[in-house]
Coordinates of C-alpha atoms and ligand atoms in Angstrom, one line a residue:
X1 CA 54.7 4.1 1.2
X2 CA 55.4 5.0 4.5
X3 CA 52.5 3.6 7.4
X4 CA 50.8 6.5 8.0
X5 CA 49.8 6.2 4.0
X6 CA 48.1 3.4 4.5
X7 CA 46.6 3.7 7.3
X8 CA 45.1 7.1 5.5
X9 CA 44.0 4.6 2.3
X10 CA 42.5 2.3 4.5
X11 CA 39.8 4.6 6.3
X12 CA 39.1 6.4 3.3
X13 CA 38.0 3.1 1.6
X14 CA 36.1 2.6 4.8
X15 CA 34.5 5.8 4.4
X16 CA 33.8 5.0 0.8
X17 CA 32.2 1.8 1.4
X18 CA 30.3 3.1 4.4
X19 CA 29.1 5.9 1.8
X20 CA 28.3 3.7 -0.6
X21 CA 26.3 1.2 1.2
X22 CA 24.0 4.1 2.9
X23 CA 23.1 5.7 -0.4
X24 CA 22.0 2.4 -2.0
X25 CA 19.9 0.9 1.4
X26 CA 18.1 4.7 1.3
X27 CA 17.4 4.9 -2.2
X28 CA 16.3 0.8 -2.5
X29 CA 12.6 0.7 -3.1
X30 CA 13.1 -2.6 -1.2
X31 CA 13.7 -1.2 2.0
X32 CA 9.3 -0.2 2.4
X33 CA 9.2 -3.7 3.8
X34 CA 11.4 -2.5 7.1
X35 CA 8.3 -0.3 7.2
X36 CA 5.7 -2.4 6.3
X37 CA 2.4 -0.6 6.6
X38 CA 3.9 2.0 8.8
X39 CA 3.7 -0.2 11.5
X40 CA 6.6 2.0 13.5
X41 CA 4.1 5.0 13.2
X42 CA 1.1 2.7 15.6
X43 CA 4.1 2.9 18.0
X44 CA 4.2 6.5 18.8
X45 CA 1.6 6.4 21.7
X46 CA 1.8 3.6 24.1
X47 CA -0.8 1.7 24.1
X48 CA -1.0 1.8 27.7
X49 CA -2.7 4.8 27.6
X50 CA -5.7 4.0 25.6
X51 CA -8.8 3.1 27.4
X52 CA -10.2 -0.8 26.5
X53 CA -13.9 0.3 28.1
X54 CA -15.9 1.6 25.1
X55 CA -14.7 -1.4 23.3
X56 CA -15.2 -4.4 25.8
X57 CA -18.3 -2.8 26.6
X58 CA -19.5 -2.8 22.5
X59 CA -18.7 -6.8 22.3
X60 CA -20.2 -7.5 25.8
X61 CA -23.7 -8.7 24.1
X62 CA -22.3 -9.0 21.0
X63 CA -24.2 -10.8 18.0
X64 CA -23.2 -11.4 14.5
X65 CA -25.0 -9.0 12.1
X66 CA -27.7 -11.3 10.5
X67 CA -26.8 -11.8 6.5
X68 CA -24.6 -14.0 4.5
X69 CA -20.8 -15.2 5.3
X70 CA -18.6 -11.8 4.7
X71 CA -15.3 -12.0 4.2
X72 CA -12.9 -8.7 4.0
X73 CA -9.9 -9.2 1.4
X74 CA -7.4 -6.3 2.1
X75 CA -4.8 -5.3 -0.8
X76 CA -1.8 -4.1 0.8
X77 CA -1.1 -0.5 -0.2
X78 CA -3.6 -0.3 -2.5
X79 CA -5.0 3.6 -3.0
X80 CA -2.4 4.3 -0.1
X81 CA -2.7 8.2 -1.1
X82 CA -6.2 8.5 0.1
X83 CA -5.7 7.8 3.8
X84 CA -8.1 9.3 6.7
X85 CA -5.9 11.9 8.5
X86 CA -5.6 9.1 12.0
X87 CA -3.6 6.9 8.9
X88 CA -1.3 9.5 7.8
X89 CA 1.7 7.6 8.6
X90 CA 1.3 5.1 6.3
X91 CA 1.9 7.6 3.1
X92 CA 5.0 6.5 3.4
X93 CA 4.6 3.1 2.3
X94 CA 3.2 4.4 -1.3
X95 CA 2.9 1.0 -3.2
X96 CA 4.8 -1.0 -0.7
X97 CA 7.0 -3.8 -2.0
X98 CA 8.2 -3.8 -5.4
X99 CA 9.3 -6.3 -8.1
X100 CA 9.3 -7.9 -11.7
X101 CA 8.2 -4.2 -12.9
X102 CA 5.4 -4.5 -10.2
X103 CA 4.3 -2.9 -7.4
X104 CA 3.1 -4.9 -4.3
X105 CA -0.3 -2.9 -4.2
X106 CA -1.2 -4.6 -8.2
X107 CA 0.2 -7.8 -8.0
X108 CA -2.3 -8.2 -4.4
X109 CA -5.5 -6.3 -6.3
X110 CA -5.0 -9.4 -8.6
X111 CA -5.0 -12.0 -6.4
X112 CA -7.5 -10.7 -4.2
X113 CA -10.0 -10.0 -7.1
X114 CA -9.4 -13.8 -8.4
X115 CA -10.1 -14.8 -4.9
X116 CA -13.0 -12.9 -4.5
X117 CA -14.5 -14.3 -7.8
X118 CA -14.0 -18.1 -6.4
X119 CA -15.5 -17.2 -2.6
X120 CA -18.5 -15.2 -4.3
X121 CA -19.7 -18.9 -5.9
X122 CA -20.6 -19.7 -2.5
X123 CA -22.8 -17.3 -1.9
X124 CA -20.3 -15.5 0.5
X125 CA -20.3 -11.8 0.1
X126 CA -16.5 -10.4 -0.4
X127 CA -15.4 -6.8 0.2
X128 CA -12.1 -6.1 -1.3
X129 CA -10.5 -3.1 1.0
X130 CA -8.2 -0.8 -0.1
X131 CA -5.7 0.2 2.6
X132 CA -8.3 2.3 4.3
X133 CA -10.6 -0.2 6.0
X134 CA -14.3 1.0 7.0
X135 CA -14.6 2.0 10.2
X136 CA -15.5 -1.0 12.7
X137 CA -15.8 -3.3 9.6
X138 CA -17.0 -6.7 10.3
X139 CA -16.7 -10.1 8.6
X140 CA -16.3 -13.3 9.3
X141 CA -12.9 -13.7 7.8
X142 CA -10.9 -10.8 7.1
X143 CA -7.4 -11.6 5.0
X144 CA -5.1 -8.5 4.6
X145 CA -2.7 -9.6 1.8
X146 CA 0.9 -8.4 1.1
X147 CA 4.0 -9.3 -0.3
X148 CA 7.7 -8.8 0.9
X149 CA 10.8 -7.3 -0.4
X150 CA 14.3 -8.0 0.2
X151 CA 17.8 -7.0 -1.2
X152 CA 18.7 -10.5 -1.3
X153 CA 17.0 -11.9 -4.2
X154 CA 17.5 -15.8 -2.6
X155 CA 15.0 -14.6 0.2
X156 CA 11.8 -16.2 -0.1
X157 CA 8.8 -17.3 1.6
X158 CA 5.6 -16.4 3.5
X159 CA 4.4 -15.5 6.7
X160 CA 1.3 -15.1 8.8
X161 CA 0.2 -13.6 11.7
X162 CA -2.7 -12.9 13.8
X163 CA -3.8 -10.0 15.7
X164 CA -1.9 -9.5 19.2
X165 CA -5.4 -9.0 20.9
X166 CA -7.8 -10.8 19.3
X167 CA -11.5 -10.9 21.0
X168 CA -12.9 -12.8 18.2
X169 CA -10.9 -16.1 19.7
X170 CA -10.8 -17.4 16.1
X171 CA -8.0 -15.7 14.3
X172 CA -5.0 -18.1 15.6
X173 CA -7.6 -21.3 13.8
X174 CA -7.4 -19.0 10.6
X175 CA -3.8 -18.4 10.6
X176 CA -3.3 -22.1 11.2
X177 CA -5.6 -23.4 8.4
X178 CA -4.1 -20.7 6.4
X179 CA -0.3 -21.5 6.5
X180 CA -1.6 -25.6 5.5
X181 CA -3.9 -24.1 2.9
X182 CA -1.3 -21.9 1.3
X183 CA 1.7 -23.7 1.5
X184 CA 0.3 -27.2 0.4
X185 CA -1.0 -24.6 -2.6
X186 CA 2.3 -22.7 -3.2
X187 CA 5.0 -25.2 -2.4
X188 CA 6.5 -21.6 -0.6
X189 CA 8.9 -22.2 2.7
X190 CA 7.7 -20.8 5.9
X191 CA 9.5 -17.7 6.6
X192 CA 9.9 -17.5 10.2
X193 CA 10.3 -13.6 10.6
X194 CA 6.7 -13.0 11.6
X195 CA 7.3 -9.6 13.2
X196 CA 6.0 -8.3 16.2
X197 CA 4.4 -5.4 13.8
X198 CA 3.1 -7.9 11.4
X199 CA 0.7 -8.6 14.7
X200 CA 0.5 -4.8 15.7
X201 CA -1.3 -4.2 11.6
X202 CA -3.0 -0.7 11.7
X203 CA -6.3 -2.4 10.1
X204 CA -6.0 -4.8 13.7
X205 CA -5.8 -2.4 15.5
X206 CA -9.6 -1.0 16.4
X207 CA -8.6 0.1 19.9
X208 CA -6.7 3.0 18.4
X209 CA -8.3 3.3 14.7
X210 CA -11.8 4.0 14.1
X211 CA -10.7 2.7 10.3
X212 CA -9.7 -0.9 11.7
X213 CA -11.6 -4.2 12.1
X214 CA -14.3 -5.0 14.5
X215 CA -12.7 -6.4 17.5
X216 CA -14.6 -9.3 16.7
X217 CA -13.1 -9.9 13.6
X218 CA -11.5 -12.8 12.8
X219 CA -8.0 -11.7 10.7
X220 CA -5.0 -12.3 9.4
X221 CA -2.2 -10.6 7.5
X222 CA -0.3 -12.7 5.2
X223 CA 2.8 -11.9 3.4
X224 CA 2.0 -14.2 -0.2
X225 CA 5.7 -14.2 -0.9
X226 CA 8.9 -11.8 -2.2
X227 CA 8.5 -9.7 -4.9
X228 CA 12.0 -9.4 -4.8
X229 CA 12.5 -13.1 -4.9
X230 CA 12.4 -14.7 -8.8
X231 CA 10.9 -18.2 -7.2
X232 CA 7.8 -16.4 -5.6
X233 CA 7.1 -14.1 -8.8
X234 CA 6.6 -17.4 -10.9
X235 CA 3.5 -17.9 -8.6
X236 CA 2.8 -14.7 -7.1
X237 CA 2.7 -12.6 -11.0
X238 CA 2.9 -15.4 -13.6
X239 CA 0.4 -17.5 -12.0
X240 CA -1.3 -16.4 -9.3
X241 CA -4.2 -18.6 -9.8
X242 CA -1.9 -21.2 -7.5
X243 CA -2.2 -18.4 -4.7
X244 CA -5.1 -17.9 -5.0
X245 CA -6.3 -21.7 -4.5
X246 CA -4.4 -21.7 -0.9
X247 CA -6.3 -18.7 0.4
X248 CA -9.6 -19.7 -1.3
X249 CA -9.9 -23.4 0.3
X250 CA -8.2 -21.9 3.3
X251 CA -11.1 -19.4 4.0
X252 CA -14.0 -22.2 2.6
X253 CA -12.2 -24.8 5.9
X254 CA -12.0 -21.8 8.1
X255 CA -15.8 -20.8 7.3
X256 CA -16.4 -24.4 7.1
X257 CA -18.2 -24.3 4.2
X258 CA -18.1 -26.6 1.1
Ligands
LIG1 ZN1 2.8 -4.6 2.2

């Protein structure tokens, strides 16, 4: 073969490849978790240019509503379709993360509702929130739960974050008692990629949402695991009771109640 042969094979295997690899990244359901609960779409306006007044003024003499312990259990993506117009961007998303013949939206409604059962025994009242928080919603603990996806099945882990601006002063404690809680729990590594959108979540963000937390809110959005990952399915589907036991006595410490 003469050089200019293979020179011509070479770049059209490039091309191939290059073809290739684009089609599977678009059409991998994994890929929702680069936009996990459309956090790219709270981006569009700078923040800058929202007005913290109305807010800061709201908490100035702020007291806690009078009533029981309330903590807010959020399923990640569940009944994503029925967004408020201002959370449009998140459609998306549609079930988020997907794995062992789930999507992320079930395998969180589970653990949340075991979770909710365990809390409820000590007289704390639990909301379990779809994707659409209500507006201004209050509790003492709120937990938005989520897992991950990757392409590389041998990715696993969990993550936590807290909101960026956080008035309530109390949200870095929860993440803290959280990642001890869960891990000792799970036996899951830390994955280090918290992102900085993980800490921009919509439901944090009240100065833009009216469906977002109170600002003073404790919160937290935890990513329980992979979906995608084999090791985190045995807890996260097959027994998520083990789950469910880290975020339980991690919300009990955090409410400091027992
Ligand atoms: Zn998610």
């Amino acid at each position: 073969m003469k050089p200019a042969y293979y020179l011509l094979t070479a770049i059209f295997l490039v091309a191939a490849l290059v073809a290739v690899w684009t089609v599977t990244a678009a059409n991998s359901p994994y890929r929702f978790t680069e936009y996990e609960a459309g956090f790219d779409e709270a981006e569009s306006i700078p923040e800058t240019n929202i007005s913290l007044e109305p807010e800061l003024l709201a908490i100035q003499d702020w007291q806690r509503p009078e009533g029981p312990l309330r903590v807010g259990l959020q399923v990640g993506h569940w009944q994503n379709e029925e967004v408020p117009e201002e959370l449009e961007g998140l459609k998306k998303n549609a079930g988020g993360a997907q794995g062992g013949g789930k999507y992320e939206w079930e395998v969180m409604l589970n653990i949340a509702t075991l979770a909710a059962e365990q809390l409820a025994q000590y007289g704390i009242e639990v909301d379990v929130l779809p994707t659409t928080v209500p507006p201004n919603y209050y509790a003492d603990a709120f937990v938005a739960l989520h897992a991950d996806g990757n392409l590389d099945q041998y990715v696993s882990g969990f993550k936590i974050a807290h909101p960026r601006r956080d008035y309530s002063g109390l949200s870095a404690e929860l993440e803290a008692i959280m990642y001890e809680q869960y891990e000792a729990a799970t036996g899951f590594r830390r994955d280090s990629n918290v992102t900085r959108r993980m800490r921009g979540y919509y439901a944090f963000n009240w100065r833009r949402y009216d469906h977002a937390i109170h600002p003073m809110t404790p919160a937290i959005i935890l990513e329980t695991g992979f979906l995608t990952s084999p090791a985190d399915r045995k807890i996260l589907i097959n027994n998520p009771q083990v789950a469910v036991e880290g975020i339980v006595q991690a919300v009990l410490e955090f409410l400091k109640v027992d």
